[in-house]
Amino acid sequence: MNVSGTELGVPSTTTFWDQSSLTCSVTFLDRQLNDGLEGFFQTPEVWLTMAQQGLAPVTIDTRALIDKVLARYSGEFTVFRELLQNSDDAECDAAEIRFETAGFSDLDLQAARNAGSPILLDLETTNVIGWIFKNHGKPFTSQDWNRLPKIACGNPDPQKVGAFGVGFYSLFSVTETPYVSSGGKEMEFSWNAEDQLCYKFGDCPVTTPRDLWTTFKMPLREAAPMPPISDFMQFLASSITFMVYLKKVTVFFDHHRVGQINKSLGQSQVIPIPTELKRQSPEENMTVNSVRQYPITIEASGMLPQCDSVGMPEMKVDLVVFTAEVDVTVDENLFKELVRCMKKNPPSRLKYSLIYTGKDEYDQSRMKEQEHTPEFPSAFRGLRADLDGAIHTRIFIGHATAQTTGIGGHMASHFIPTVERESIDLVNGNVSIWNKELLYVGGFLCRMVYGLELSKIQRSWEEAVAGETDSLLSRALQDQHFLHLFKFFTFHHSTPSSKVADLLSKSFFECSTLPLRLLSSAGVREVSEVRKFDPVFAKFLKSLPMLSKDVTQDCGHAIERLPGQHKIRAISPSDVLEDLRRHALDVDELLASLRWWIASRRNDFAPSAADLLDVVTLRSTGGSIPLSSITYFIDSRVLGLHIPPDGPLPPSLIPLGVSMHFNYEELASLGWKEFTVASWLQHLSHPDVMSADKKYDFTRSVDWASRVLSTVCCVWPKLSKDLRHESRDVFRNMTCIPTTKGLYSPEDSYLPVADNAVFRHLDLPIVIPSSGSAFDEDTKNCLLFIGVRMNPPVQFLLHQMSSTRNWTVLNLIDYLVQEEPSLTAEDFSTLKSSKIFMSESSQGNEEENTYYCIGGLYPPVDIFRRLRLPVIKRSGKSEWMDISPEAQLLYRIGLNRFPPLPTIVEFCSSRDVGVQETAFEYLCNKLHLQYSHYNPEDFCNVEFIPAESKGQTCLKKLGEVYSCTQWKALGFSVVQDRYLSMPLHQLGVAQHPASSELLDLLEKSPPLDKSIASLWFEVLFDHMAIFSAVDFTKLSGLPIVPTGPPSALKLLPPTQCYLDQGSKLVLHEELFVFVKFGIKATQFLSACGLKNKVSTEDVAEALIENPGRFFDLAGGYEGYLVELRKLAYQSQDISNHTLHKMSRSPALLGLRRKKTDGKSKWGYEHQFLTHQGVTIVDDMYDYQLFSDLLFIAPQEETLERFYASLGCTYLSAVVKERYNDLREIPSAKTCVEVQSLILERLPLFMQNYSDTKPKVKIPSSPDHLKVKACKRILVSKTLATVNVERTKDVWTVARREGDCIELWISKTAKWDMYE
């Protein structure tokens, strides 16, 4: 017997034989620890010894192993699944399954056979106490009996499904004491008191006839109803499908047959394998040798619960199974690993089967299922193709697993399952390689079946296209067949492992060297040629291969998940153009294509309009029309509603049946132009069209002319101004207007009028309405616009007036006032150019008889009479009113409303005072209304502004007169006072002179009197805003301020004057000029540079300008020093420029000592010098030597610093010193005395200079002060500025030698310790 299962990594138990009871315990074979060991017997003492040696076996709890692992399965009907698979491994063709109640089990065999069948008990509620499974296969061999009590000792036959040796132990999920009998032998299992599983084995009791069945009895652990018969029958139908030998399974409830499954096989057929398919798996372990197709018929019958045997329904299903014969060649490493895992060799040949349900069989099975009641559904539900997600189709390993395929059909092959045999192992490294290779074969087989079924669809399609069958019906049918096929081989998510569907899909798409083929609207095509279905394109693309609508809708998700190289592309613009190039379109197809293009151009998907029109051809009754020849369209909202359809139209016009479905913007986007009324009239008026058929010549056919005119009048309200003008141009001078006298041109035709008594004697051609009724308003407007007259032209009336002499011009005007709305532009032009009007001045002068054109006259109002203008003559029955109809008509004809601007300005400059004053007032009053275009620049050379100058009135040009009367004080012309309220600024009259004029006036004619100056400065203060900063800078330097007495008047710039504020220094009064004006004048002068007070800078400038005068005015030397000290103290208020000028000018006071003649005392002389001539004394010894040669700065610290800042040099900087050659002589005692004395007194001396930093280090020890003696020390000093040298004997000199001071003393000179 083959016991199926998966490998368990647990060690074996010890096997104990009980000699007295002839029972033994079940053993567990540990393949992982010892591959060749089938059991070993060790005592606890042996275990202890082995443990002490460092090695001991692992023990196992058999009861727990079976209850927790071997007898626990997640699937339904696991016990029967294992028993059915074992039966098929035993080459059994028939099996029985019995469910027995307690009452039936108590009967002996003969009594049970004779019990009869009164009434079948309720299968849903009646408990059974035992299950019996019987198969009619090969009886157990001794090897089978030997493996049965050994856990994990599987069937070594490579062709058998069982491999793990644990499937039998699934029986313990329902029973405690399973019993097996076969071939005259029996084995019974039971548990001892230590929960050790034991069995008895021996011969069966002899029976007659001999029992040829292998039987499994399972007393249930707990009584329960049998499984639902409908679910159980469905399980059996699915399980038997892929069994190799098992053909029949019968189910009994006691002695009642409640269900039966029969399977029959048809004749197999070899299917050629296409050359493009790759037969070898990726790892080269498996090669598809051949593929066969064979039909299977499965029949099922079952008894409804609570029914007798008469009501047993029968069912039948026909399936097609495709089986691949596979050769297996594994490498040595994989072979060893598979043997290690399976404990048997992998098969060298195997089969891979796939159930495919065709469209017809699928539909038939669904209809049959609908015939079943909900209480007893079809037993073949699990076999029918699953097209809605593939959640019911399974992987079979003889029996069904829980692993779904992901496609629409079941699959079966030699997969290696997981331990619970519910799914296939894709985790274990080597086992997963085996299973993945098998899944490649599965994908290969799917691709082959797909191609085979697609070929059948292709043949049917081609027959339909060839006309052998009803084309449309057959093609629709094949679409449904392909939809079924595509849905069948759509790879959905598989469970529990999603890798199964992924690997099948990968193999399906990669096992062929050719692209996937699909059924399209043009037949079977490679996927690269097929496009996605689009309902928009389907309406007009006929030859482009496209998926069907049903496939697109039902398989959209699958289409999107196709791998990259098998992706179905969407329809591109190039596809559209290529398809449209191949065939002409009818009207509906053309409408669809244009609608697509119009909608797509918004997202830049569509081709250009030119590209589209180049390939589209319209198929019509009159022949084919290439859209590239179309340039015009009719707007259905305008001309399309009224154009006569039978009239001549140009071939470049898209048919109205097409254009009427689109609006103007859509048609214009195609590059077409609107075929307007003007275009239509131009086409009708073309000589070729008019001469082609008299019936459509609107200058010869009154009927056609009437239809054309009616069409134009109907669309007239919708026409633009340009189109109306173009239409009028066509009608002009064309004899196409139907009148009472025939066809006339519009210019010679007249509308009928209600009151034509005036023209009754004239024989005028009157337009005839096309409908016979009166004209509506739109028609009248249309006719009038194209030239039809309402009344005779004015020229005609003027001629009649002159010939009959019944009318005057005034009568004519009265008539025209009534008929003004009907007057044409030509009428107005005639009246405007006719000299028929008289002026008032010629009313009583009949000899003159002067006539004017209307443009030479003015309205008869008083203002124009006072201006001496010719005013129009009219009847005196009423006063002239601008708003009267008469006035409005005359204005339209050309009567002047007012004088032109140049004329009125000319009148303003008239020498006739009355005309001049009237004209200027009229100009000012009407400036904003009638003369808003006035530009002062146009009249800058005309003297027309009434002005006042030097007390006289006159006329001045713009720019010579100002509107502010203050400027009279400065001698400028100003506007006369009575015109100051007029809009002078708008006329161009400036309020005040330009700043340049004022500067020129002040520069050339400054005020010579303080009172006049004060008046001028006050006026200028009121208008300071007109001056810029540059102007004020210039004013500050102009001599415009009168100073001094009238007899000695002197003009000074404002910057040289100071404001007289009362008290002032005497010196300042002598040095500077002070002035005093009114507040406004003073503020103006301050803006021009007048100074409020004398500054230090001013004093410095006065000193620099004339130091001698400054010296005298200051009161001599002492006074000068006082002022000099002030400058020194306030030097920060003096600009650098002034300080620089002071240092370079002879303005610095220098003192030199000299002996007074005849006296022994020294005196001082002073002189004004530059900074180079003055020396600052900083060495009194040197000064005593050269005092007669030096001009020195006043010896005050403040003044000396001030002189130094101006660049004067210190005396020490210009005196150079040198000594004679010093030669040391012995005089140790004197040198030591001097050295000691200096070092002793030096600290006391330095205390007086604690705030002074010495330039050298002060010696504090004999090492830093050395004293040497010499015979004589002679010092020579040179004053560098005059190069004068003077010599003197000294007692001592000092010089530095490194860090030491060297002091030399003279032996001959007198000691001087201070020196």
mmCIF file of N, CA, C and O in Angstrom, residues 25 115 154 187 227 262 319 323 380 401 470 638 664 796 807 857 1018 1108 1240 1305:
data_model
loop_
_atom_site.group_PDB
_atom_site.id
_atom_site.type_symbol
_atom_site.label_atom_id
_atom_site.label_comp_id
_atom_site.label_asym_id
_atom_site.label_seq_id
_atom_site.Cartn_x
_atom_site.Cartn_y
_atom_site.Cartn_z
ATOM 1 N N SER A 25 4.485 -2.618 18.371
ATOM 2 C CA SER A 25 4.184 -1.185 18.276
ATOM 3 C C SER A 25 4.581 -0.655 16.903
ATOM 4 O O SER A 25 5.465 -1.185 16.241
ATOM 5 N N ALA A 115 -31.879 -7.500 4.512
ATOM 6 C CA ALA A 115 -32.682 -6.542 5.282
ATOM 7 C C ALA A 115 -33.678 -5.798 4.408
ATOM 8 O O ALA A 115 -34.671 -5.282 4.895
ATOM 9 N N GLY A 154 7.448 5.487 2.739
ATOM 10 C CA GLY A 154 6.556 5.648 1.607
ATOM 11 C C GLY A 154 6.803 4.642 0.509
ATOM 12 O O GLY A 154 7.710 3.806 0.558
ATOM 13 N N MET A 187 -4.916 -6.404 9.385
ATOM 14 C CA MET A 187 -4.102 -5.690 10.372
ATOM 15 C C MET A 187 -5.027 -4.723 11.092
ATOM 16 O O MET A 187 -5.774 -3.968 10.488
ATOM 17 N N PRO A 227 -21.249 13.023 5.428
ATOM 18 C CA PRO A 227 -21.094 14.321 4.771
ATOM 19 C C PRO A 227 -22.269 14.614 3.850
ATOM 20 O O PRO A 227 -22.898 13.686 3.325
ATOM 21 N N ASN A 262 -19.003 7.559 -12.368
ATOM 22 C CA ASN A 262 -18.386 6.719 -13.402
ATOM 23 C C ASN A 262 -17.608 7.617 -14.347
ATOM 24 O O ASN A 262 -18.103 8.666 -14.779
ATOM 25 N N LEU A 319 -15.527 16.417 -20.751
ATOM 26 C CA LEU A 319 -14.357 17.259 -20.581
ATOM 27 C C LEU A 319 -13.303 16.906 -21.613
ATOM 28 O O LEU A 319 -13.311 15.799 -22.167
ATOM 29 N N THR A 323 -2.750 16.390 -22.293
ATOM 30 C CA THR A 323 -1.681 15.800 -21.473
ATOM 31 C C THR A 323 -0.366 15.899 -22.215
ATOM 32 O O THR A 323 -0.257 15.495 -23.388
ATOM 33 N N PHE A 380 -20.688 18.483 -10.754
ATOM 34 C CA PHE A 380 -19.556 18.866 -11.597
ATOM 35 C C PHE A 380 -19.225 20.352 -11.484
ATOM 36 O O PHE A 380 -18.542 20.906 -12.340
ATOM 37 N N THR A 401 -5.359 19.403 -4.532
ATOM 38 C CA THR A 401 -4.755 20.126 -3.418
ATOM 39 C C THR A 401 -5.537 21.428 -3.202
ATOM 40 O O THR A 401 -6.469 21.737 -3.937
ATOM 41 N N ASP A 470 -22.625 32.761 -42.542
ATOM 42 C CA ASP A 470 -23.130 34.098 -42.273
ATOM 43 C C ASP A 470 -22.012 34.896 -41.580
ATOM 44 O O ASP A 470 -21.650 34.618 -40.444
ATOM 45 N N VAL A 638 -26.610 79.562 -39.979
ATOM 46 C CA VAL A 638 -26.806 80.762 -40.785
ATOM 47 C C VAL A 638 -27.370 80.377 -42.146
ATOM 48 O O VAL A 638 -28.573 80.302 -42.361
ATOM 49 N N TYR A 664 -19.621 76.103 -35.901
ATOM 50 C CA TYR A 664 -18.690 76.908 -36.698
ATOM 51 C C TYR A 664 -17.237 76.683 -36.249
ATOM 52 O O TYR A 664 -16.346 76.462 -37.070
ATOM 53 N N PHE A 796 -32.345 113.646 -58.396
ATOM 54 C CA PHE A 796 -33.555 113.553 -59.219
ATOM 55 C C PHE A 796 -34.566 114.611 -58.772
ATOM 56 O O PHE A 796 -35.207 115.293 -59.589
ATOM 57 N N TRP A 807 -40.998 124.049 -56.222
ATOM 58 C CA TRP A 807 -40.363 123.951 -54.904
ATOM 59 C C TRP A 807 -39.259 124.970 -54.757
ATOM 60 O O TRP A 807 -38.566 125.305 -55.717
ATOM 61 N N LEU A 857 -21.686 128.087 -44.625
ATOM 62 C CA LEU A 857 -22.643 128.833 -43.817
ATOM 63 C C LEU A 857 -22.644 128.369 -42.373
ATOM 64 O O LEU A 857 -22.159 127.272 -42.050
ATOM 65 N N GLU A 1018 10.536 140.433 -2.643
ATOM 66 C CA GLU A 1018 9.296 139.916 -2.078
ATOM 67 C C GLU A 1018 8.488 139.150 -3.131
ATOM 68 O O GLU A 1018 7.912 138.096 -2.851
ATOM 69 N N GLY A 1108 47.256 142.339 6.262
ATOM 70 C CA GLY A 1108 47.719 143.635 6.787
ATOM 71 C C GLY A 1108 46.553 144.467 7.275
ATOM 72 O O GLY A 1108 46.625 145.081 8.348
ATOM 73 N N GLU A 1240 72.596 108.192 40.816
ATOM 74 C CA GLU A 1240 71.973 108.528 42.089
ATOM 75 C C GLU A 1240 70.834 109.517 41.892
ATOM 76 O O GLU A 1240 69.769 109.407 42.496
ATOM 77 N N ILE A 1305 82.686 113.105 28.567
ATOM 78 C CA ILE A 1305 82.856 114.380 29.263
ATOM 79 C C ILE A 1305 84.197 114.994 28.848
ATOM 80 O O ILE A 1305 85.156 114.283 28.533
#
